[in-house]
Amino acid sequence: MLHFSADDIDRALTFPGLVETLRTAFREGAVQPVRHHHTVERAKGTDSTLLLMPAWTDFKAAGAGADGHIGVKIVTVSPDNNDIAKPAVVGLYLLLDGITGEPQALMDGPRLTQWRTACASALAASYLAREDASKLLVIGAGAQCRFLARAHAAVRPIKEIRVWNRTPANAETLAASLRDEGFEATAVSDLDAELGWADIITAGTISTTPLVKGARLKPGAHVDLVGGFTPGMREADDDAIAKARVYVDTRAGATKEAGDIVQPIAAGVLTADAIVADLHELARDQKPARQSADEITLFKSVGAALEDLAAGIAVYESLKPKA
């Protein structure tokens, strides 16, 4: 069995390449049960979360003779880790042979997640953001946000990036990192003002209080919500949901786990039927993407095991010893 570190994954993948890999994966499909989501209760501090995300090649659809793969990601989310200078999200990805079940590779889970999450958002933006979108607002300054900025820049002509975070120093750190990569990036302090500036807004936080206000969005904006992965988390308010054409990565996951979808449905602001499309339907041209230059679009991502599987296979195929 091969072992791939975060650096190995960085060597194996590119943002344009993985966006196209995910486009193909969503078009062709895979078997992906809704992820297992377990609360690990703690006597002191904040509870942790254990996530198990399995997926495997759809052998029935592929036909006889297909080999394929099985994959599972095991992740823990421990918010209190930030207090001891450790990442909140840690985990591993295990890739197996699709026929024999033999382990093929063990990979750094957080890095694979950062790549596939960012590229899923970029895939959605390739359908939903205006083709001339050049102004990107990043809400949040964690490790995922750096990947989100780079991925969006791979599918749209991003000329300027602004970063907002509750802790201004963290926003400046991320902006400096993006400047080192050649982007024109600055840290900003007035979130409401920046919402009206941006062509694309990408949010990667664990906020339970809405940060993206619909009243502040300009015509033609695209909103990309990534951070909230439980029904209690929320990054956009009801007004943003009501004003936008809403899209999701998977209907089953978003309507069960995403606070930005679950809460508006419960409040009667949104209905499940009003969700225009998921990534499967967009990739297969079954449902409409952006319809006009002025409409507001909103994409909610909670993560799909198919994304991990496709990214894991891409890493494995790139780095495995050549015969």
PDB file of C-alpha atoms in Angstrom:
ATOM      1  CA  MET A   1       0.000   0.000   0.000  1.00  0.00           C
ATOM      2  CA  LEU A   2       1.271   3.457  -0.934  1.00  0.00           C
ATOM      3  CA  HIS A   3       1.294   6.428   1.444  1.00  0.00           C
ATOM      4  CA  PHE A   4       0.775   9.966   0.135  1.00  0.00           C
ATOM      5  CA  SER A   5       1.466  13.063   2.223  1.00  0.00           C
ATOM      6  CA  ALA A   6       0.004  16.536   1.812  1.00  0.00           C
ATOM      7  CA  ASP A   7       3.048  17.524  -0.239  1.00  0.00           C
ATOM      8  CA  ASP A   8       2.564  14.477  -2.459  1.00  0.00           C
ATOM      9  CA  ILE A   9      -1.038  15.488  -3.120  1.00  0.00           C
ATOM     10  CA  ASP A  10       0.061  19.036  -3.975  1.00  0.00           C
ATOM     11  CA  ARG A  11       2.500  17.605  -6.534  1.00  0.00           C
ATOM     12  CA  ALA A  12      -0.135  15.353  -8.082  1.00  0.00           C
ATOM     13  CA  LEU A  13      -2.988  17.822  -8.596  1.00  0.00           C
ATOM     14  CA  THR A  14      -3.689  21.092 -10.414  1.00  0.00           C
ATOM     15  CA  PHE A  15      -6.772  23.234 -10.006  1.00  0.00           C
ATOM     16  CA  PRO A  16      -7.852  23.207 -13.681  1.00  0.00           C
ATOM     17  CA  GLY A  17      -7.147  19.484 -13.893  1.00  0.00           C
ATOM     18  CA  LEU A  18      -9.121  18.539 -10.787  1.00  0.00           C
ATOM     19  CA  VAL A  19     -12.065  20.740 -11.782  1.00  0.00           C
ATOM     20  CA  GLU A  20     -12.335  18.737 -15.002  1.00  0.00           C
ATOM     21  CA  THR A  21     -11.862  15.451 -13.131  1.00  0.00           C
ATOM     22  CA  LEU A  22     -14.796  16.366 -10.882  1.00  0.00           C
ATOM     23  CA  ARG A  23     -16.886  17.453 -13.855  1.00  0.00           C
ATOM     24  CA  THR A  24     -16.403  13.987 -15.352  1.00  0.00           C
ATOM     25  CA  ALA A  25     -17.062  12.288 -12.018  1.00  0.00           C
ATOM     26  CA  PHE A  26     -20.361  14.094 -11.467  1.00  0.00           C
ATOM     27  CA  ARG A  27     -21.361  13.360 -15.047  1.00  0.00           C
ATOM     28  CA  GLU A  28     -20.600   9.641 -14.774  1.00  0.00           C
ATOM     29  CA  GLY A  29     -21.643   9.157 -11.148  1.00  0.00           C
ATOM     30  CA  ALA A  30     -20.624   6.811  -8.356  1.00  0.00           C
ATOM     31  CA  VAL A  31     -22.278   5.064  -5.445  1.00  0.00           C
ATOM     32  CA  GLN A  32     -22.076   7.430  -2.462  1.00  0.00           C
ATOM     33  CA  PRO A  33     -24.215   6.830   0.607  1.00  0.00           C
ATOM     34  CA  VAL A  34     -24.994   9.944   2.652  1.00  0.00           C
ATOM     35  CA  ARG A  35     -22.038  10.372   4.944  1.00  0.00           C
ATOM     36  CA  HIS A  36     -22.066   9.070   8.491  1.00  0.00           C
ATOM     37  CA  HIS A  37     -22.096  11.995  10.902  1.00  0.00           C
ATOM     38  CA  HIS A  38     -21.486  11.287  14.590  1.00  0.00           C
ATOM     39  CA  THR A  39     -21.132  13.637  17.549  1.00  0.00           C
ATOM     40  CA  VAL A  40     -18.327  12.660  19.928  1.00  0.00           C
ATOM     41  CA  GLU A  41     -19.418  14.084  23.253  1.00  0.00           C
ATOM     42  CA  ARG A  42     -16.769  15.467  25.581  1.00  0.00           C
ATOM     43  CA  ALA A  43     -16.986  16.081  29.297  1.00  0.00           C
ATOM     44  CA  LYS A  44     -15.120  19.369  28.873  1.00  0.00           C
ATOM     45  CA  GLY A  45     -14.903  21.725  25.938  1.00  0.00           C
ATOM     46  CA  THR A  46     -16.649  21.552  22.583  1.00  0.00           C
ATOM     47  CA  ASP A  47     -17.904  18.234  21.246  1.00  0.00           C
ATOM     48  CA  SER A  48     -16.001  16.731  18.322  1.00  0.00           C
ATOM     49  CA  THR A  49     -17.506  15.336  15.128  1.00  0.00           C
ATOM     50  CA  LEU A  50     -16.610  12.061  13.428  1.00  0.00           C
ATOM     51  CA  LEU A  51     -17.337  11.901   9.701  1.00  0.00           C
ATOM     52  CA  LEU A  52     -17.183   8.743   7.568  1.00  0.00           C
ATOM     53  CA  MET A  53     -17.563   9.250   3.817  1.00  0.00           C
ATOM     54  CA  PRO A  54     -17.612   6.098   1.644  1.00  0.00           C
ATOM     55  CA  ALA A  55     -17.970   5.877  -2.125  1.00  0.00           C
ATOM     56  CA  TRP A  56     -17.243   3.374  -4.833  1.00  0.00           C
ATOM     57  CA  THR A  57     -17.319   3.072  -8.577  1.00  0.00           C
ATOM     58  CA  ASP A  58     -20.774   2.440  -9.980  1.00  0.00           C
ATOM     59  CA  PHE A  59     -19.926  -0.970 -11.407  1.00  0.00           C
ATOM     60  CA  LYS A  60     -23.465  -1.615 -12.625  1.00  0.00           C
ATOM     61  CA  ALA A  61     -23.382   1.546 -14.716  1.00  0.00           C
ATOM     62  CA  ALA A  62     -19.828   0.881 -15.909  1.00  0.00           C
ATOM     63  CA  GLY A  63     -20.662  -2.591 -17.167  1.00  0.00           C
ATOM     64  CA  ALA A  64     -18.875  -5.921 -17.120  1.00  0.00           C
ATOM     65  CA  GLY A  65     -15.110  -5.878 -16.972  1.00  0.00           C
ATOM     66  CA  ALA A  66     -14.894  -2.609 -15.030  1.00  0.00           C
ATOM     67  CA  ASP A  67     -12.330  -2.522 -12.244  1.00  0.00           C
ATOM     68  CA  GLY A  68     -12.662   0.811 -10.435  1.00  0.00           C
ATOM     69  CA  HIS A  69     -12.094   1.711  -6.809  1.00  0.00           C
ATOM     70  CA  ILE A  70     -13.623   1.909  -3.349  1.00  0.00           C
ATOM     71  CA  GLY A  71     -12.721   4.775  -1.073  1.00  0.00           C
ATOM     72  CA  VAL A  72     -13.536   6.012   2.404  1.00  0.00           C
ATOM     73  CA  LYS A  73     -12.546   9.184   4.226  1.00  0.00           C
ATOM     74  CA  ILE A  74     -12.373   9.225   8.009  1.00  0.00           C
ATOM     75  CA  VAL A  75     -12.295  12.733   9.474  1.00  0.00           C
ATOM     76  CA  THR A  76     -12.585  14.257  12.914  1.00  0.00           C
ATOM     77  CA  VAL A  77     -13.523  17.892  13.502  1.00  0.00           C
ATOM     78  CA  SER A  78     -12.381  19.158  16.905  1.00  0.00           C
ATOM     79  CA  PRO A  79     -12.912  22.933  17.193  1.00  0.00           C
ATOM     80  CA  ASP A  80     -10.951  23.200  20.442  1.00  0.00           C
ATOM     81  CA  ASN A  81      -7.780  22.130  18.619  1.00  0.00           C
ATOM     82  CA  ASN A  82      -7.340  25.737  17.539  1.00  0.00           C
ATOM     83  CA  ASP A  83      -6.648  26.633  21.167  1.00  0.00           C
ATOM     84  CA  ILE A  84      -3.583  24.372  21.197  1.00  0.00           C
ATOM     85  CA  ALA A  85      -2.305  25.388  17.737  1.00  0.00           C
ATOM     86  CA  LYS A  86      -3.470  22.222  16.022  1.00  0.00           C
ATOM     87  CA  PRO A  87      -5.776  21.955  13.001  1.00  0.00           C
ATOM     88  CA  ALA A  88      -9.454  21.454  13.769  1.00  0.00           C
ATOM     89  CA  VAL A  89      -9.880  18.967  10.919  1.00  0.00           C
ATOM     90  CA  VAL A  90      -7.709  15.855  10.721  1.00  0.00           C
ATOM     91  CA  GLY A  91      -8.174  12.555   8.954  1.00  0.00           C
ATOM     92  CA  LEU A  92      -7.142  10.024   6.338  1.00  0.00           C
ATOM     93  CA  TYR A  93      -8.370   8.780   2.985  1.00  0.00           C
ATOM     94  CA  LEU A  94      -8.167   5.081   2.165  1.00  0.00           C
ATOM     95  CA  LEU A  95      -8.340   3.958  -1.476  1.00  0.00           C
ATOM     96  CA  LEU A  96      -9.074   0.302  -2.221  1.00  0.00           C
ATOM     97  CA  ASP A  97      -9.116  -1.879  -5.301  1.00  0.00           C
ATOM     98  CA  GLY A  98     -12.694  -1.971  -6.532  1.00  0.00           C
ATOM     99  CA  ILE A  99     -12.725  -5.723  -7.247  1.00  0.00           C
ATOM    100  CA  THR A 100     -10.571  -7.305  -4.544  1.00  0.00           C
ATOM    101  CA  GLY A 101     -10.932  -4.675  -1.828  1.00  0.00           C
ATOM    102  CA  GLU A 102      -7.164  -4.640  -1.317  1.00  0.00           C
ATOM    103  CA  PRO A 103      -5.772  -1.350   0.067  1.00  0.00           C
ATOM    104  CA  GLN A 104      -4.007   0.675  -2.614  1.00  0.00           C
ATOM    105  CA  ALA A 105      -3.169   3.982  -0.942  1.00  0.00           C
ATOM    106  CA  LEU A 106      -3.511   5.915   2.304  1.00  0.00           C
ATOM    107  CA  MET A 107      -3.577   9.689   1.859  1.00  0.00           C
ATOM    108  CA  ASP A 108      -3.555  12.847   3.938  1.00  0.00           C
ATOM    109  CA  GLY A 109      -7.279  13.490   4.441  1.00  0.00           C
ATOM    110  CA  PRO A 110      -7.302  17.236   5.147  1.00  0.00           C
ATOM    111  CA  ARG A 111      -5.220  18.070   2.080  1.00  0.00           C
ATOM    112  CA  LEU A 112      -7.336  15.899  -0.203  1.00  0.00           C
ATOM    113  CA  THR A 113     -10.414  17.598   1.270  1.00  0.00           C
ATOM    114  CA  GLN A 114      -8.992  21.066   0.684  1.00  0.00           C
ATOM    115  CA  TRP A 115      -8.349  20.303  -2.971  1.00  0.00           C
ATOM    116  CA  ARG A 116     -11.634  18.584  -3.766  1.00  0.00           C
ATOM    117  CA  THR A 117     -13.766  21.083  -1.810  1.00  0.00           C
ATOM    118  CA  ALA A 118     -12.220  24.068  -3.548  1.00  0.00           C
ATOM    119  CA  CYS A 119     -12.456  22.462  -6.969  1.00  0.00           C
ATOM    120  CA  ALA A 120     -16.101  21.479  -6.434  1.00  0.00           C
ATOM    121  CA  SER A 121     -16.840  25.148  -5.723  1.00  0.00           C
ATOM    122  CA  ALA A 122     -14.901  26.148  -8.826  1.00  0.00           C
ATOM    123  CA  LEU A 123     -16.812  23.558 -10.845  1.00  0.00           C
ATOM    124  CA  ALA A 124     -20.074  25.118  -9.667  1.00  0.00           C
ATOM    125  CA  ALA A 125     -18.743  28.600 -10.470  1.00  0.00           C
ATOM    126  CA  SER A 126     -17.925  27.465 -14.011  1.00  0.00           C
ATOM    127  CA  TYR A 127     -21.697  27.093 -14.491  1.00  0.00           C
ATOM    128  CA  LEU A 128     -23.010  29.802 -12.169  1.00  0.00           C
ATOM    129  CA  ALA A 129     -20.595  32.754 -11.984  1.00  0.00           C
ATOM    130  CA  ARG A 130     -20.549  35.371 -14.729  1.00  0.00           C
ATOM    131  CA  GLU A 131     -17.832  34.650 -17.267  1.00  0.00           C
ATOM    132  CA  ASP A 132     -16.350  38.107 -16.675  1.00  0.00           C
ATOM    133  CA  ALA A 133     -16.290  37.781 -12.863  1.00  0.00           C
ATOM    134  CA  SER A 134     -13.028  39.386 -11.735  1.00  0.00           C
ATOM    135  CA  LYS A 135     -13.607  40.468  -8.107  1.00  0.00           C
ATOM    136  CA  LEU A 136     -13.424  37.758  -5.450  1.00  0.00           C
ATOM    137  CA  LEU A 137     -14.324  38.216  -1.784  1.00  0.00           C
ATOM    138  CA  VAL A 138     -13.075  35.501   0.561  1.00  0.00           C
ATOM    139  CA  ILE A 139     -14.879  35.256   3.901  1.00  0.00           C
ATOM    140  CA  GLY A 140     -12.735  33.380   6.392  1.00  0.00           C
ATOM    141  CA  ALA A 141      -8.998  32.868   6.599  1.00  0.00           C
ATOM    142  CA  GLY A 142      -8.515  29.193   7.408  1.00  0.00           C
ATOM    143  CA  ALA A 143      -6.508  26.753   5.321  1.00  0.00           C
ATOM    144  CA  GLN A 144      -9.520  25.952   3.113  1.00  0.00           C
ATOM    145  CA  CYS A 145      -9.922  29.593   2.088  1.00  0.00           C
ATOM    146  CA  ARG A 146      -6.530  29.736   0.399  1.00  0.00           C
ATOM    147  CA  PHE A 147      -7.548  26.787  -1.756  1.00  0.00           C
ATOM    148  CA  LEU A 148     -10.930  28.362  -2.539  1.00  0.00           C
ATOM    149  CA  ALA A 149      -9.278  31.537  -3.807  1.00  0.00           C
ATOM    150  CA  ARG A 150      -6.875  29.627  -6.046  1.00  0.00           C
ATOM    151  CA  ALA A 151      -9.588  27.349  -7.405  1.00  0.00           C
ATOM    152  CA  HIS A 152     -11.969  30.187  -8.334  1.00  0.00           C
ATOM    153  CA  ALA A 153      -9.081  31.921 -10.081  1.00  0.00           C
ATOM    154  CA  ALA A 154      -8.629  28.794 -12.201  1.00  0.00           C
ATOM    155  CA  VAL A 155     -12.115  29.096 -13.757  1.00  0.00           C
ATOM    156  CA  ARG A 156     -12.770  32.848 -13.814  1.00  0.00           C
ATOM    157  CA  PRO A 157     -10.537  35.861 -14.659  1.00  0.00           C
ATOM    158  CA  ILE A 158      -9.990  36.948 -11.055  1.00  0.00           C
ATOM    159  CA  LYS A 159      -8.031  40.207 -10.949  1.00  0.00           C
ATOM    160  CA  GLU A 160      -8.517  41.248  -7.328  1.00  0.00           C
ATOM    161  CA  ILE A 161      -9.095  39.309  -4.102  1.00  0.00           C
ATOM    162  CA  ARG A 162     -10.256  40.785  -0.817  1.00  0.00           C
ATOM    163  CA  VAL A 163     -10.175  38.794   2.421  1.00  0.00           C
ATOM    164  CA  TRP A 164     -12.357  39.340   5.478  1.00  0.00           C
ATOM    165  CA  ASN A 165     -12.056  37.521   8.780  1.00  0.00           C
ATOM    166  CA  ARG A 166     -13.317  38.148  12.305  1.00  0.00           C
ATOM    167  CA  THR A 167      -9.647  38.347  13.325  1.00  0.00           C
ATOM    168  CA  PRO A 168      -8.064  40.996  11.066  1.00  0.00           C
ATOM    169  CA  ALA A 169      -4.549  39.624  11.548  1.00  0.00           C
ATOM    170  CA  ASN A 170      -5.628  36.290  10.094  1.00  0.00           C
ATOM    171  CA  ALA A 171      -7.149  38.031   7.079  1.00  0.00           C
ATOM    172  CA  GLU A 172      -3.862  39.818   6.462  1.00  0.00           C
ATOM    173  CA  THR A 173      -1.921  36.557   6.773  1.00  0.00           C
ATOM    174  CA  LEU A 174      -4.053  34.934   4.086  1.00  0.00           C
ATOM    175  CA  ALA A 175      -3.885  38.020   1.856  1.00  0.00           C
ATOM    176  CA  ALA A 176      -0.095  38.051   2.160  1.00  0.00           C
ATOM    177  CA  SER A 177       0.047  34.369   1.227  1.00  0.00           C
ATOM    178  CA  LEU A 178      -2.049  35.029  -1.882  1.00  0.00           C
ATOM    179  CA  ARG A 179       0.156  38.001  -2.789  1.00  0.00           C
ATOM    180  CA  ASP A 180       3.163  35.696  -2.597  1.00  0.00           C
ATOM    181  CA  GLU A 181       1.460  33.577  -5.262  1.00  0.00           C
ATOM    182  CA  GLY A 182       1.019  36.567  -7.547  1.00  0.00           C
ATOM    183  CA  PHE A 183      -2.543  37.611  -6.730  1.00  0.00           C
ATOM    184  CA  GLU A 184      -3.586  41.187  -6.007  1.00  0.00           C
ATOM    185  CA  ALA A 185      -4.968  40.512  -2.534  1.00  0.00           C
ATOM    186  CA  THR A 186      -5.798  42.753   0.432  1.00  0.00           C
ATOM    187  CA  ALA A 187      -7.349  42.303   3.856  1.00  0.00           C
ATOM    188  CA  VAL A 188     -10.551  44.288   4.489  1.00  0.00           C
ATOM    189  CA  SER A 189     -12.562  45.193   7.571  1.00  0.00           C
ATOM    190  CA  ASP A 190     -16.039  46.261   6.378  1.00  0.00           C
ATOM    191  CA  LEU A 191     -17.754  43.044   5.327  1.00  0.00           C
ATOM    192  CA  ASP A 192     -21.079  44.642   4.406  1.00  0.00           C
ATOM    193  CA  ALA A 193     -19.385  47.041   2.000  1.00  0.00           C
ATOM    194  CA  GLU A 194     -17.335  44.292   0.378  1.00  0.00           C
ATOM    195  CA  LEU A 195     -20.422  42.148  -0.234  1.00  0.00           C
ATOM    196  CA  GLY A 196     -21.638  44.817  -2.654  1.00  0.00           C
ATOM    197  CA  TRP A 197     -18.241  44.958  -4.399  1.00  0.00           C
ATOM    198  CA  ALA A 198     -17.714  41.289  -5.172  1.00  0.00           C
ATOM    199  CA  ASP A 199     -18.576  39.344  -8.314  1.00  0.00           C
ATOM    200  CA  ILE A 200     -17.935  36.080  -6.456  1.00  0.00           C
ATOM    201  CA  ILE A 201     -18.222  35.616  -2.690  1.00  0.00           C
ATOM    202  CA  THR A 202     -16.758  32.439  -1.231  1.00  0.00           C
ATOM    203  CA  ALA A 203     -17.291  31.691   2.462  1.00  0.00           C
ATOM    204  CA  GLY A 204     -15.367  29.037   4.362  1.00  0.00           C
ATOM    205  CA  THR A 205     -16.268  29.522   8.017  1.00  0.00           C
ATOM    206  CA  ILE A 206     -17.953  27.587  10.800  1.00  0.00           C
ATOM    207  CA  SER A 207     -20.226  30.503  11.660  1.00  0.00           C
ATOM    208  CA  THR A 208     -23.651  29.933  13.170  1.00  0.00           C
ATOM    209  CA  THR A 209     -24.622  33.544  12.459  1.00  0.00           C
ATOM    210  CA  PRO A 210     -25.205  34.599   8.823  1.00  0.00           C
ATOM    211  CA  LEU A 211     -22.384  36.677   7.357  1.00  0.00           C
ATOM    212  CA  VAL A 212     -23.599  37.042   3.773  1.00  0.00           C
ATOM    213  CA  LYS A 213     -26.559  39.458   3.699  1.00  0.00           C
ATOM    214  CA  GLY A 214     -28.828  39.337   0.696  1.00  0.00           C
ATOM    215  CA  ALA A 215     -29.569  43.044   0.912  1.00  0.00           C
ATOM    216  CA  ARG A 216     -25.891  43.793   0.241  1.00  0.00           C
ATOM    217  CA  LEU A 217     -25.440  41.600  -2.838  1.00  0.00           C
ATOM    218  CA  LYS A 218     -25.186  43.273  -6.212  1.00  0.00           C
ATOM    219  CA  PRO A 219     -26.970  42.030  -9.342  1.00  0.00           C
ATOM    220  CA  GLY A 220     -25.026  39.244 -11.035  1.00  0.00           C
ATOM    221  CA  ALA A 221     -23.167  38.117  -7.912  1.00  0.00           C
ATOM    222  CA  HIS A 222     -22.378  34.458  -7.282  1.00  0.00           C
ATOM    223  CA  VAL A 223     -22.303  33.219  -3.675  1.00  0.00           C
ATOM    224  CA  ASP A 224     -20.311  30.101  -2.777  1.00  0.00           C
ATOM    225  CA  LEU A 225     -21.042  28.714   0.714  1.00  0.00           C
ATOM    226  CA  VAL A 226     -18.584  26.071   1.876  1.00  0.00           C
ATOM    227  CA  GLY A 227     -18.033  26.226   5.616  1.00  0.00           C
ATOM    228  CA  GLY A 228     -21.293  25.194   7.279  1.00  0.00           C
ATOM    229  CA  PHE A 229     -21.524  21.414   7.460  1.00  0.00           C
ATOM    230  CA  THR A 230     -24.211  20.952  10.137  1.00  0.00           C
ATOM    231  CA  PRO A 231     -27.854  22.100  10.344  1.00  0.00           C
ATOM    232  CA  GLY A 232     -26.872  24.587  13.058  1.00  0.00           C
ATOM    233  CA  MET A 233     -24.267  26.413  10.977  1.00  0.00           C
ATOM    234  CA  ARG A 234     -25.222  29.319   8.748  1.00  0.00           C
ATOM    235  CA  GLU A 235     -23.214  31.600   6.432  1.00  0.00           C
ATOM    236  CA  ALA A 236     -25.978  33.397   4.474  1.00  0.00           C
ATOM    237  CA  ASP A 237     -29.214  34.977   5.672  1.00  0.00           C
ATOM    238  CA  ASP A 238     -32.753  34.236   4.507  1.00  0.00           C
ATOM    239  CA  ASP A 239     -32.722  37.270   2.243  1.00  0.00           C
ATOM    240  CA  ALA A 240     -29.744  35.915   0.323  1.00  0.00           C
ATOM    241  CA  ILE A 241     -31.486  32.561  -0.107  1.00  0.00           C
ATOM    242  CA  ALA A 242     -34.723  34.218  -1.216  1.00  0.00           C
ATOM    243  CA  LYS A 243     -33.033  36.503  -3.769  1.00  0.00           C
ATOM    244  CA  ALA A 244     -30.857  33.821  -5.344  1.00  0.00           C
ATOM    245  CA  ARG A 245     -31.285  30.879  -7.664  1.00  0.00           C
ATOM    246  CA  VAL A 246     -30.089  28.122  -5.330  1.00  0.00           C
ATOM    247  CA  TYR A 247     -27.860  25.191  -6.288  1.00  0.00           C
ATOM    248  CA  VAL A 248     -26.210  22.435  -4.202  1.00  0.00           C
ATOM    249  CA  ASP A 249     -23.518  19.807  -4.592  1.00  0.00           C
ATOM    250  CA  THR A 250     -25.896  16.944  -3.750  1.00  0.00           C
ATOM    251  CA  ARG A 251     -29.563  17.275  -2.868  1.00  0.00           C
ATOM    252  CA  ALA A 252     -29.503  14.453  -0.310  1.00  0.00           C
ATOM    253  CA  GLY A 253     -26.579  15.924   1.598  1.00  0.00           C
ATOM    254  CA  ALA A 254     -27.560  19.593   1.437  1.00  0.00           C
ATOM    255  CA  THR A 255     -31.183  19.099   2.478  1.00  0.00           C
ATOM    256  CA  LYS A 256     -30.106  16.995   5.450  1.00  0.00           C
ATOM    257  CA  GLU A 257     -26.920  18.620   6.739  1.00  0.00           C
ATOM    258  CA  ALA A 258     -26.530  22.193   5.467  1.00  0.00           C
ATOM    259  CA  GLY A 259     -27.912  24.872   7.765  1.00  0.00           C
ATOM    260  CA  ASP A 260     -28.022  27.277   4.830  1.00  0.00           C
ATOM    261  CA  ILE A 261     -30.551  24.950   3.189  1.00  0.00           C
ATOM    262  CA  VAL A 262     -32.185  23.170   6.155  1.00  0.00           C
ATOM    263  CA  GLN A 263     -33.053  26.325   8.091  1.00  0.00           C
ATOM    264  CA  PRO A 264     -34.631  28.253   5.174  1.00  0.00           C
ATOM    265  CA  ILE A 265     -36.696  25.183   4.268  1.00  0.00           C
ATOM    266  CA  ALA A 266     -37.910  24.910   7.867  1.00  0.00           C
ATOM    267  CA  ALA A 267     -38.792  28.607   7.865  1.00  0.00           C
ATOM    268  CA  GLY A 268     -40.659  28.423   4.565  1.00  0.00           C
ATOM    269  CA  VAL A 269     -38.164  30.702   2.798  1.00  0.00           C
ATOM    270  CA  LEU A 270     -37.077  27.898   0.451  1.00  0.00           C
ATOM    271  CA  THR A 271     -38.606  24.631  -0.686  1.00  0.00           C
ATOM    272  CA  ALA A 272     -36.647  21.561  -1.686  1.00  0.00           C
ATOM    273  CA  ASP A 273     -38.270  21.744  -5.119  1.00  0.00           C
ATOM    274  CA  ALA A 274     -36.987  25.294  -5.551  1.00  0.00           C
ATOM    275  CA  ILE A 275     -33.367  24.098  -5.534  1.00  0.00           C
ATOM    276  CA  VAL A 276     -32.600  24.506  -9.219  1.00  0.00           C
ATOM    277  CA  ALA A 277     -29.961  21.788  -9.626  1.00  0.00           C
ATOM    278  CA  ASP A 278     -27.144  19.822  -8.061  1.00  0.00           C
ATOM    279  CA  LEU A 279     -23.733  19.205  -9.584  1.00  0.00           C
ATOM    280  CA  HIS A 280     -24.854  15.924 -11.150  1.00  0.00           C
ATOM    281  CA  GLU A 281     -27.599  17.724 -13.049  1.00  0.00           C
ATOM    282  CA  LEU A 282     -25.361  20.618 -14.079  1.00  0.00           C
ATOM    283  CA  ALA A 283     -22.599  18.310 -15.313  1.00  0.00           C
ATOM    284  CA  ARG A 284     -25.118  16.314 -17.337  1.00  0.00           C
ATOM    285  CA  ASP A 285     -26.812  19.438 -18.761  1.00  0.00           C
ATOM    286  CA  GLN A 286     -30.103  18.298 -17.248  1.00  0.00           C
ATOM    287  CA  LYS A 287     -30.921  21.569 -15.468  1.00  0.00           C
ATOM    288  CA  PRO A 288     -30.226  25.222 -16.298  1.00  0.00           C
ATOM    289  CA  ALA A 289     -27.149  27.062 -15.081  1.00  0.00           C
ATOM    290  CA  ARG A 290     -26.927  30.879 -14.936  1.00  0.00           C
ATOM    291  CA  GLN A 291     -29.657  32.363 -17.111  1.00  0.00           C
ATOM    292  CA  SER A 292     -28.819  36.085 -17.146  1.00  0.00           C
ATOM    293  CA  ALA A 293     -26.073  38.533 -16.301  1.00  0.00           C
ATOM    294  CA  ASP A 294     -28.044  40.153 -13.478  1.00  0.00           C
ATOM    295  CA  GLU A 295     -29.401  37.189 -11.565  1.00  0.00           C
ATOM    296  CA  ILE A 296     -27.863  36.201  -8.233  1.00  0.00           C
ATOM    297  CA  THR A 297     -26.763  32.587  -7.932  1.00  0.00           C
ATOM    298  CA  LEU A 298     -25.944  30.697  -4.743  1.00  0.00           C
ATOM    299  CA  PHE A 299     -24.158  27.362  -4.396  1.00  0.00           C
ATOM    300  CA  LYS A 300     -24.144  25.406  -1.140  1.00  0.00           C
ATOM    301  CA  SER A 301     -21.525  22.714  -0.668  1.00  0.00           C
ATOM    302  CA  VAL A 302     -21.508  20.201   2.172  1.00  0.00           C
ATOM    303  CA  GLY A 303     -19.061  17.804   0.537  1.00  0.00           C
ATOM    304  CA  ALA A 304     -19.663  14.630  -1.413  1.00  0.00           C
ATOM    305  CA  ALA A 305     -17.825  11.335  -1.136  1.00  0.00           C
ATOM    306  CA  LEU A 306     -17.724  11.156  -4.931  1.00  0.00           C
ATOM    307  CA  GLU A 307     -15.405  14.183  -4.848  1.00  0.00           C
ATOM    308  CA  ASP A 308     -12.989  12.442  -2.496  1.00  0.00           C
ATOM    309  CA  LEU A 309     -13.055   9.300  -4.604  1.00  0.00           C
ATOM    310  CA  ALA A 310     -12.357  11.162  -7.846  1.00  0.00           C
ATOM    311  CA  ALA A 311      -9.560  13.213  -6.284  1.00  0.00           C
ATOM    312  CA  GLY A 312      -8.076  10.170  -4.555  1.00  0.00           C
ATOM    313  CA  ILE A 313      -8.006   8.206  -7.804  1.00  0.00           C
ATOM    314  CA  ALA A 314      -6.366  11.167  -9.553  1.00  0.00           C
ATOM    315  CA  VAL A 315      -3.620  11.291  -6.911  1.00  0.00           C
ATOM    316  CA  TYR A 316      -3.106   7.533  -7.063  1.00  0.00           C
ATOM    317  CA  GLU A 317      -2.924   7.417 -10.854  1.00  0.00           C
ATOM    318  CA  SER A 318      -0.473  10.321 -10.916  1.00  0.00           C
ATOM    319  CA  LEU A 319       1.911   9.015  -8.255  1.00  0.00           C
ATOM    320  CA  LYS A 320       1.759   5.212  -8.396  1.00  0.00           C
ATOM    321  CA  PRO A 321       4.862   3.466  -9.737  1.00  0.00           C
ATOM    322  CA  LYS A 322       4.702   3.091 -13.470  1.00  0.00           C
ATOM    323  CA  ALA A 323       4.677  -0.459 -14.838  1.00  0.00           C
TER     324      ALA A 323
END
